[in-house]
């Protein structure tokens, strides 16, 4: 099969994605990096607690999959968090290790003592948040930012300036703040932050372009998913020129979560031709590790990493599977399960099944049925599945086969 950007051995998406009329106006950077925040913002999801050993194991797997930067935590949270960051730094992973700081000199000192490569340093940026949530005068946010970032520069830390609630700030106020910190303090990069997940995809493009016009620094993206738009917003920001994506494994994080790495990275690769350079075959391995250590429940149909993302019950689709999967799997699944390290599709037996499901199960179990028996088995499968409100297991299927064979 001849490869095209939209169709390879590993994926098959719409060719329309690559039309010049569709791509017009998109200006993605030459390289896009992943800055993983699972160990910091991901752990902020209510109920998640990661031990030092948990964090080290996840960091090692993140590095193994090829994540460019790992935000290992926030030293000021607790002595144990600080110990975890130091231990991750000691592992000499391929990923660069960062940590998160408030705009306080003492936080920057803690980061320096952990031995990290860089910091993401936060400050509230919307007037309503500064005045109502923090109860600060506006000048305090500016003064703290200048002092802390200047100190970070003295310590040789790569400094990413992070403005909380930036997407709800008054734009000129936000850009004035950032410019003042860039000139009187220090920043190596600036993060566009949608703390409460309130941007539309169009506004994400606008936000990125407006910041890029004023702030001549590399731009990073940290978007939340309160309206389920984090993936779309992140992609739009990349297409407008942002270079670094802040994301988490499984999209875990505060409230409705952060931008999920899996969907974002695979959409960029297959739909937009932007390869962030991950080892995609280890994606499910990483997802299972994070799921096990956090206790997070992942919907079965979660794209690419859900346990049932590639399962089939419908008789119609099972027929397609029987006819094309072995020779042309991406006609049935837009991303090949093996490409993301997912198990092969499973054919389930239930209310929506058809004769093809019966044939596949009979072949697997070494059962022979004539046409009339197969039809009777299918009828009984549908009835039992309906009554149980679930798919059937092999034992239940074999019992139905046994009963049908004994019918007179």
Tab-separated table of C-alpha atoms in Angstrom:
chain	number	residue	atom	x	y	z
A	1	UNK	CA	0.000	0.000	0.000
A	2	UNK	CA	1.348	3.398	-0.968
A	3	UNK	CA	1.697	5.683	2.045
A	4	UNK	CA	0.100	9.096	2.216
A	5	UNK	CA	0.087	11.452	5.227
A	6	UNK	CA	-3.527	10.470	5.906
A	7	UNK	CA	-3.085	6.748	5.265
A	8	UNK	CA	-0.217	4.541	6.401
A	9	UNK	CA	0.065	1.007	7.740
A	10	UNK	CA	-0.736	2.452	11.192
A	11	UNK	CA	-3.576	4.914	10.582
A	12	UNK	CA	-6.245	5.994	8.118
A	13	UNK	CA	-7.824	9.434	8.573
A	14	UNK	CA	-9.566	11.829	6.198
A	15	UNK	CA	-7.543	13.064	3.215
A	16	UNK	CA	-9.420	16.344	3.570
A	17	UNK	CA	-7.259	17.141	6.601
A	18	UNK	CA	-4.323	17.690	4.264
A	19	UNK	CA	-5.988	19.877	1.641
A	20	UNK	CA	-4.255	23.204	1.167
A	21	UNK	CA	-7.567	25.020	1.724
A	22	UNK	CA	-7.904	23.288	5.111
A	23	UNK	CA	-4.303	23.941	6.175
A	24	UNK	CA	-4.359	27.573	5.074
A	25	UNK	CA	-3.394	29.942	7.879
A	26	UNK	CA	-1.851	27.230	10.070
A	27	UNK	CA	1.667	28.059	11.251
A	28	UNK	CA	2.831	25.264	13.563
A	29	UNK	CA	6.401	25.392	14.887
A	30	UNK	CA	9.089	23.156	13.413
A	31	UNK	CA	9.143	21.022	16.548
A	32	UNK	CA	6.516	20.417	19.228
A	33	UNK	CA	7.463	19.102	22.674
A	34	UNK	CA	5.508	17.435	25.462
A	35	UNK	CA	5.858	18.828	28.991
A	36	UNK	CA	4.175	16.239	31.200
A	37	UNK	CA	2.435	17.508	34.349
A	38	UNK	CA	1.009	14.184	35.582
A	39	UNK	CA	3.133	14.224	38.744
A	40	UNK	CA	2.048	17.727	39.728
A	41	UNK	CA	-1.197	18.938	38.191
A	42	UNK	CA	-2.354	15.376	37.566
A	43	UNK	CA	-1.975	14.549	41.242
A	44	UNK	CA	-4.118	17.580	42.063
A	45	UNK	CA	-7.166	15.615	40.928
A	46	UNK	CA	-9.246	15.106	44.061
A	47	UNK	CA	-8.470	11.776	45.701
A	48	UNK	CA	-5.189	11.001	43.910
A	49	UNK	CA	-2.146	10.482	46.116
A	50	UNK	CA	1.185	9.432	44.657
A	51	UNK	CA	4.024	8.203	46.857
A	52	UNK	CA	7.662	8.869	46.159
A	53	UNK	CA	8.041	5.400	44.610
A	54	UNK	CA	4.918	5.937	42.505
A	55	UNK	CA	6.313	9.183	41.133
A	56	UNK	CA	9.681	7.634	40.326
A	57	UNK	CA	8.041	4.730	38.468
A	58	UNK	CA	5.835	7.055	36.440
A	59	UNK	CA	8.748	9.380	35.670
A	60	UNK	CA	10.845	6.461	34.422
A	61	UNK	CA	8.018	5.312	32.138
A	62	UNK	CA	7.422	8.860	30.875
A	63	UNK	CA	11.089	9.101	29.953
A	64	UNK	CA	10.931	5.686	28.307
A	65	UNK	CA	8.036	6.765	26.090
A	66	UNK	CA	10.023	9.828	25.001
A	67	UNK	CA	8.385	12.715	26.872
A	68	UNK	CA	10.667	15.734	26.525
A	69	UNK	CA	10.093	17.296	29.936
A	70	UNK	CA	8.678	16.013	33.204
A	71	UNK	CA	7.273	18.397	35.794
A	72	UNK	CA	8.156	16.245	38.792
A	73	UNK	CA	6.156	18.121	41.411
A	74	UNK	CA	6.203	21.150	43.674
A	75	UNK	CA	8.897	21.095	46.389
A	76	UNK	CA	6.935	23.397	48.690
A	77	UNK	CA	4.020	20.924	48.975
A	78	UNK	CA	5.770	18.616	51.453
A	79	UNK	CA	9.185	17.172	52.366
A	80	UNK	CA	8.162	13.911	50.691
A	81	UNK	CA	7.340	15.680	47.442
A	82	UNK	CA	10.715	17.380	47.614
A	83	UNK	CA	12.392	14.006	48.166
A	84	UNK	CA	10.577	12.541	45.174
A	85	UNK	CA	11.789	15.348	42.898
A	86	UNK	CA	15.371	14.890	44.075
A	87	UNK	CA	15.156	11.130	43.509
A	88	UNK	CA	13.809	11.603	39.988
A	89	UNK	CA	16.653	14.009	39.214
A	90	UNK	CA	19.162	11.389	40.448
A	91	UNK	CA	17.843	8.847	37.946
A	92	UNK	CA	19.460	10.766	35.055
A	93	UNK	CA	16.490	10.187	32.795
A	94	UNK	CA	16.423	11.183	29.137
A	95	UNK	CA	13.638	13.677	29.878
A	96	UNK	CA	14.477	17.105	31.298
A	97	UNK	CA	13.226	17.451	34.865
A	98	UNK	CA	11.335	20.584	35.905
A	99	UNK	CA	9.358	21.493	38.995
A	100	UNK	CA	6.581	23.931	39.810
A	101	UNK	CA	7.008	27.046	41.958
A	102	UNK	CA	5.012	29.942	43.240
A	103	UNK	CA	6.443	33.369	42.456
A	104	UNK	CA	8.441	33.337	45.673
A	105	UNK	CA	12.207	33.412	46.063
A	106	UNK	CA	12.036	30.659	48.696
A	107	UNK	CA	10.241	28.350	46.244
A	108	UNK	CA	12.930	28.993	43.652
A	109	UNK	CA	15.612	28.138	46.223
A	110	UNK	CA	13.898	24.813	46.897
A	111	UNK	CA	13.818	24.093	43.168
A	112	UNK	CA	17.502	24.899	42.831
A	113	UNK	CA	18.334	22.582	45.719
A	114	UNK	CA	16.416	19.758	44.014
A	115	UNK	CA	18.775	19.971	41.047
A	116	UNK	CA	16.100	20.429	38.369
A	117	UNK	CA	16.810	21.768	34.892
A	118	UNK	CA	14.078	24.378	35.016
A	119	UNK	CA	10.970	25.688	36.713
A	120	UNK	CA	7.434	26.620	35.839
A	121	UNK	CA	6.733	29.641	38.024
A	122	UNK	CA	3.146	30.765	38.617
A	123	UNK	CA	1.418	34.021	39.380
A	124	UNK	CA	-2.291	34.950	39.259
A	125	UNK	CA	-2.944	37.129	36.216
A	126	UNK	CA	-6.645	38.016	36.216
A	127	UNK	CA	-7.615	41.047	38.270
A	128	UNK	CA	-10.623	39.301	39.787
A	129	UNK	CA	-8.486	36.372	40.979
A	130	UNK	CA	-5.730	38.605	42.377
A	131	UNK	CA	-8.117	40.891	44.232
A	132	UNK	CA	-10.797	38.398	45.312
A	133	UNK	CA	-9.095	34.996	45.674
A	134	UNK	CA	-5.609	36.127	46.730
A	135	UNK	CA	-6.720	39.483	48.205
A	136	UNK	CA	-3.556	41.150	46.915
A	137	UNK	CA	-3.058	44.629	45.490
A	138	UNK	CA	-2.334	44.290	41.761
A	139	UNK	CA	1.230	45.589	42.113
A	140	UNK	CA	2.092	42.701	44.412
A	141	UNK	CA	1.705	40.156	41.583
A	142	UNK	CA	4.080	42.167	39.423
A	143	UNK	CA	6.684	42.729	42.158
A	144	UNK	CA	6.726	39.079	43.226
A	145	UNK	CA	7.102	37.951	39.623
A	146	UNK	CA	10.039	40.229	38.934
A	147	UNK	CA	11.912	39.265	42.109
A	148	UNK	CA	11.362	35.506	41.815
A	149	UNK	CA	12.147	35.235	38.102
A	150	UNK	CA	15.264	37.392	38.459
A	151	UNK	CA	16.478	35.080	41.213
A	152	UNK	CA	15.719	32.045	39.027
A	153	UNK	CA	17.937	33.483	36.295
A	154	UNK	CA	20.762	33.959	38.795
A	155	UNK	CA	20.460	30.267	39.698
A	156	UNK	CA	20.722	29.200	36.054
A	157	UNK	CA	17.210	27.733	35.928
A	158	UNK	CA	15.282	27.646	32.655
A	159	UNK	CA	12.269	29.734	33.631
A	160	UNK	CA	8.775	29.273	32.236
A	161	UNK	CA	6.440	32.068	33.350
A	162	UNK	CA	2.940	30.758	34.074
A	163	UNK	CA	0.008	33.151	34.502
A	164	UNK	CA	-2.934	31.560	36.335
A	165	UNK	CA	-6.363	32.246	34.808
A	166	UNK	CA	-4.778	33.957	31.827
A	167	UNK	CA	-7.739	33.126	29.584
A	168	UNK	CA	-10.077	35.244	31.742
A	169	UNK	CA	-7.671	38.134	32.260
A	170	UNK	CA	-8.051	41.466	30.541
A	171	UNK	CA	-5.730	40.964	27.585
A	172	UNK	CA	-3.800	44.234	27.716
A	173	UNK	CA	-3.294	43.886	31.481
A	174	UNK	CA	-1.999	40.331	30.989
A	175	UNK	CA	0.393	41.268	28.194
A	176	UNK	CA	1.628	44.336	30.088
A	177	UNK	CA	2.349	42.104	33.083
A	178	UNK	CA	4.228	39.574	30.970
A	179	UNK	CA	6.243	42.236	29.145
A	180	UNK	CA	7.203	43.884	32.433
A	181	UNK	CA	8.394	40.570	33.875
A	182	UNK	CA	10.281	39.762	30.683
A	183	UNK	CA	12.144	43.076	30.730
A	184	UNK	CA	12.593	43.764	34.459
A	185	UNK	CA	12.648	40.167	35.630
A	186	UNK	CA	13.316	37.089	33.529
A	187	UNK	CA	11.562	34.445	31.472
A	188	UNK	CA	12.818	31.927	28.946
A	189	UNK	CA	9.306	30.960	27.837
A	190	UNK	CA	5.723	31.992	28.499
A	191	UNK	CA	2.766	29.686	29.105
A	192	UNK	CA	-0.727	30.402	27.836
A	193	UNK	CA	-2.896	29.160	30.688
A	194	UNK	CA	-6.597	28.268	30.530
A	195	UNK	CA	-6.879	27.345	34.212
A	196	UNK	CA	-10.627	26.804	34.178
A	197	UNK	CA	-10.978	25.316	30.697
A	198	UNK	CA	-13.124	28.171	29.406
A	199	UNK	CA	-11.622	28.892	25.991
A	200	UNK	CA	-13.312	28.024	22.726
A	201	UNK	CA	-11.099	26.558	19.975
A	202	UNK	CA	-11.354	29.830	18.056
A	203	UNK	CA	-10.406	31.830	21.144
A	204	UNK	CA	-7.403	29.520	21.700
A	205	UNK	CA	-6.146	30.501	18.240
A	206	UNK	CA	-6.795	34.189	18.946
A	207	UNK	CA	-5.101	34.009	22.362
A	208	UNK	CA	-1.981	32.415	20.898
A	209	UNK	CA	-1.703	34.877	18.035
A	210	UNK	CA	-2.224	37.932	20.238
A	211	UNK	CA	0.419	36.794	22.723
A	212	UNK	CA	2.878	35.926	19.935
A	213	UNK	CA	2.581	39.457	18.523
A	214	UNK	CA	3.683	41.037	21.814
A	215	UNK	CA	5.773	38.422	23.604
A	216	UNK	CA	8.837	37.357	21.643
A	217	UNK	CA	9.477	34.219	23.660
A	218	UNK	CA	8.719	30.536	23.030
A	219	UNK	CA	5.079	29.853	23.884
A	220	UNK	CA	3.789	26.916	25.906
A	221	UNK	CA	0.190	25.744	26.406
A	222	UNK	CA	-1.503	24.638	29.618
A	223	UNK	CA	-5.218	24.056	29.033
A	224	UNK	CA	-7.848	22.360	31.191
A	225	UNK	CA	-10.853	20.349	30.043
A	226	UNK	CA	-13.890	21.666	31.925
A	227	UNK	CA	-15.884	21.826	28.676
A	228	UNK	CA	-14.119	18.877	27.055
A	229	UNK	CA	-12.235	21.203	24.698
A	230	UNK	CA	-8.657	20.864	25.949
A	231	UNK	CA	-7.503	18.703	23.022
A	232	UNK	CA	-9.075	20.937	20.371
A	233	UNK	CA	-7.831	24.110	22.077
A	234	UNK	CA	-4.309	22.744	22.464
A	235	UNK	CA	-4.153	21.713	18.821
A	236	UNK	CA	-5.380	25.139	17.700
A	237	UNK	CA	-2.709	26.807	19.823
A	238	UNK	CA	-0.034	24.588	18.252
A	239	UNK	CA	-1.294	25.446	14.770
A	240	UNK	CA	-0.963	29.119	15.747
A	241	UNK	CA	2.683	28.618	16.762
A	242	UNK	CA	2.864	27.352	20.361
A	243	UNK	CA	5.797	24.979	20.859
A	244	UNK	CA	5.306	23.072	24.121
A	245	UNK	CA	2.202	21.176	25.241
A	246	UNK	CA	1.488	20.703	28.950
A	247	UNK	CA	-0.466	17.466	29.274
A	248	UNK	CA	-1.138	14.544	31.598
A	249	UNK	CA	-1.472	10.820	31.128
A	250	UNK	CA	-5.185	9.962	30.854
A	251	UNK	CA	-5.987	13.677	31.153
A	252	UNK	CA	-6.017	13.492	34.951
A	253	UNK	CA	-5.947	16.747	36.882
A	254	UNK	CA	-7.863	19.386	38.783
A	255	UNK	CA	-11.678	19.204	38.359
A	256	UNK	CA	-12.335	17.823	34.840
A	257	UNK	CA	-8.637	17.342	34.199
A	258	UNK	CA	-5.829	18.544	31.972
A	259	UNK	CA	-5.139	18.079	28.287
A	260	UNK	CA	-4.764	14.310	27.776
A	261	UNK	CA	-1.482	13.349	26.164
A	262	UNK	CA	-2.862	10.346	24.280
A	263	UNK	CA	-5.564	11.963	22.148
A	264	UNK	CA	-3.538	15.135	21.621
A	265	UNK	CA	-0.343	13.442	20.446
A	266	UNK	CA	-2.164	11.000	18.156
A	267	UNK	CA	-4.415	13.664	16.635
A	268	UNK	CA	-1.388	15.826	15.887
A	269	UNK	CA	0.439	12.885	14.307
A	270	UNK	CA	-2.326	11.423	12.171
A	271	UNK	CA	-4.605	14.367	11.379
A	272	UNK	CA	-2.054	17.188	11.191
A	273	UNK	CA	1.195	15.409	10.323
A	274	UNK	CA	2.957	16.729	13.452
A	275	UNK	CA	5.013	14.049	15.192
A	276	UNK	CA	5.906	14.934	18.796
A	277	UNK	CA	8.359	12.028	18.791
A	278	UNK	CA	6.846	9.659	21.348
A	279	UNK	CA	7.173	5.888	21.380
A	280	UNK	CA	3.479	5.388	20.661
A	281	UNK	CA	3.666	1.610	21.097
A	282	UNK	CA	4.256	2.130	24.827
A	283	UNK	CA	1.229	4.396	25.253
A	284	UNK	CA	-1.034	1.742	26.766
A	285	UNK	CA	1.754	0.485	29.005
A	286	UNK	CA	2.135	3.991	30.447
A	287	UNK	CA	-1.636	4.477	30.735
A	288	UNK	CA	-2.057	1.205	32.664
A	289	UNK	CA	0.738	2.134	35.064
A	290	UNK	CA	-0.809	5.527	35.847
A	291	UNK	CA	-4.245	3.970	36.162
A	292	UNK	CA	-2.942	1.349	38.610
A	293	UNK	CA	-0.991	3.818	40.766
A	294	UNK	CA	-3.667	6.527	40.892
A	295	UNK	CA	-6.749	4.317	41.063
A	296	UNK	CA	-8.360	6.414	38.328
A	297	UNK	CA	-11.206	4.688	36.528
A	298	UNK	CA	-10.872	4.991	32.753
A	299	UNK	CA	-14.019	4.656	30.582
A	300	UNK	CA	-13.868	1.467	28.507
A	301	UNK	CA	-14.331	3.448	25.297
A	302	UNK	CA	-11.621	6.019	26.063
A	303	UNK	CA	-9.745	6.637	22.773
A	304	UNK	CA	-6.680	4.431	22.286
A	305	UNK	CA	-6.236	3.431	25.955
A	306	UNK	CA	-9.693	2.349	27.092
A	307	UNK	CA	-9.910	-1.389	27.720
A	308	UNK	CA	-12.786	-1.690	25.254
A	309	UNK	CA	-11.683	0.939	22.741
A	310	UNK	CA	-11.226	-1.710	20.053
A	311	UNK	CA	-13.937	-4.202	21.063
A	312	UNK	CA	-16.833	-5.108	18.753
A	313	UNK	CA	-20.305	-6.410	19.603
A	314	UNK	CA	-22.400	-5.254	16.637
A	315	UNK	CA	-23.132	-7.925	14.061
A	316	UNK	CA	-22.675	-5.502	11.177
A	317	UNK	CA	-19.239	-4.366	12.347
A	318	UNK	CA	-18.240	-7.950	13.148
A	319	UNK	CA	-18.954	-8.736	9.496
A	320	UNK	CA	-16.644	-5.919	8.457
A	321	UNK	CA	-14.027	-7.233	10.878
A	322	UNK	CA	-14.261	-10.758	9.418
A	323	UNK	CA	-13.906	-9.461	5.865
A	324	UNK	CA	-11.214	-6.787	6.150
A	325	UNK	CA	-9.383	-6.672	9.474
A	326	UNK	CA	-6.543	-9.081	8.689
A	327	UNK	CA	-5.684	-7.438	5.359
A	328	UNK	CA	-6.739	-3.836	5.989
A	329	UNK	CA	-7.159	-3.115	9.723
A	330	UNK	CA	-7.130	0.696	9.535
A	331	UNK	CA	-10.235	0.708	7.342
A	332	UNK	CA	-12.054	-0.522	10.454
A	333	UNK	CA	-10.006	1.258	13.155
A	334	UNK	CA	-8.496	4.662	12.249
A	335	UNK	CA	-5.423	3.887	14.369
A	336	UNK	CA	-4.081	0.328	14.427
A	337	UNK	CA	-4.300	-1.086	17.984
A	338	UNK	CA	-0.743	-2.427	17.797
A	339	UNK	CA	0.561	1.067	16.990
A	340	UNK	CA	-0.540	2.306	20.423
A	341	UNK	CA	0.255	-0.926	22.258
A	342	UNK	CA	-3.378	-1.951	22.677
A	343	UNK	CA	-4.498	-5.572	22.666
A	344	UNK	CA	-6.144	-6.949	19.528
A	345	UNK	CA	-9.885	-6.348	19.029
A	346	UNK	CA	-12.210	-8.699	20.905
A	347	UNK	CA	-15.464	-9.886	19.361
A	348	UNK	CA	-18.128	-9.769	22.077
A	349	UNK	CA	-21.380	-11.696	22.281
A	350	UNK	CA	-24.527	-9.752	23.129
A	351	UNK	CA	-27.816	-8.187	22.174
A	352	UNK	CA	-26.418	-6.451	19.067
A	353	UNK	CA	-24.511	-9.488	17.772
A	354	UNK	CA	-25.145	-11.247	14.453
A	355	UNK	CA	-24.399	-14.580	12.820
A	356	UNK	CA	-20.803	-13.533	12.168
A	357	UNK	CA	-20.258	-13.250	15.945
A	358	UNK	CA	-21.643	-16.784	16.350
A	359	UNK	CA	-19.362	-18.140	13.622
A	360	UNK	CA	-16.249	-16.515	15.104
A	361	UNK	CA	-16.987	-17.794	18.613
A	362	UNK	CA	-17.792	-21.280	17.341
A	363	UNK	CA	-14.508	-21.404	15.442
A	364	UNK	CA	-12.587	-20.221	18.505
A	365	UNK	CA	-14.291	-22.795	20.777
A	366	UNK	CA	-14.220	-25.672	18.288
A	367	UNK	CA	-18.020	-25.848	17.937
A	368	UNK	CA	-19.926	-26.949	14.833
A	369	UNK	CA	-23.491	-25.733	14.241
A	370	UNK	CA	-25.759	-26.029	11.224
A	371	UNK	CA	-27.480	-22.945	9.872
A	372	UNK	CA	-30.699	-23.479	11.838
A	373	UNK	CA	-28.819	-24.077	15.080
A	374	UNK	CA	-26.680	-20.983	14.561
A	375	UNK	CA	-29.814	-18.878	14.087
A	376	UNK	CA	-31.429	-20.328	17.230
A	377	UNK	CA	-28.249	-19.718	19.246
A	378	UNK	CA	-28.221	-16.102	18.050
A	379	UNK	CA	-31.848	-15.629	19.102
A	380	UNK	CA	-31.140	-16.996	22.579
A	381	UNK	CA	-27.966	-14.890	22.899
A	382	UNK	CA	-29.929	-11.729	22.156
A	383	UNK	CA	-32.644	-12.593	24.683
A	384	UNK	CA	-30.252	-13.487	27.514
A	385	UNK	CA	-28.008	-10.476	26.884
A	386	UNK	CA	-31.064	-8.208	26.943
A	387	UNK	CA	-32.297	-9.670	30.220
A	388	UNK	CA	-28.859	-9.534	31.871
A	389	UNK	CA	-28.130	-6.051	30.409
A	390	UNK	CA	-24.582	-7.073	29.498
A	391	UNK	CA	-22.582	-9.132	27.044
A	392	UNK	CA	-22.249	-12.882	27.654
A	393	UNK	CA	-19.235	-14.875	28.758
A	394	UNK	CA	-18.064	-18.142	27.215
A	395	UNK	CA	-19.752	-20.286	29.867
A	396	UNK	CA	-23.136	-18.685	29.172
A	397	UNK	CA	-22.637	-19.033	25.421
A	398	UNK	CA	-21.728	-22.730	25.746
A	399	UNK	CA	-24.838	-23.345	27.840
A	400	UNK	CA	-26.990	-21.802	25.100
A	401	UNK	CA	-25.277	-23.971	22.455
A	402	UNK	CA	-25.846	-27.077	24.598
A	403	UNK	CA	-29.546	-26.305	25.025
A	404	UNK	CA	-30.072	-25.585	21.334
A	405	UNK	CA	-28.368	-28.838	20.332
A	406	UNK	CA	-30.702	-30.784	22.615
A	407	UNK	CA	-33.844	-29.161	21.206
A	408	UNK	CA	-36.165	-31.472	19.233
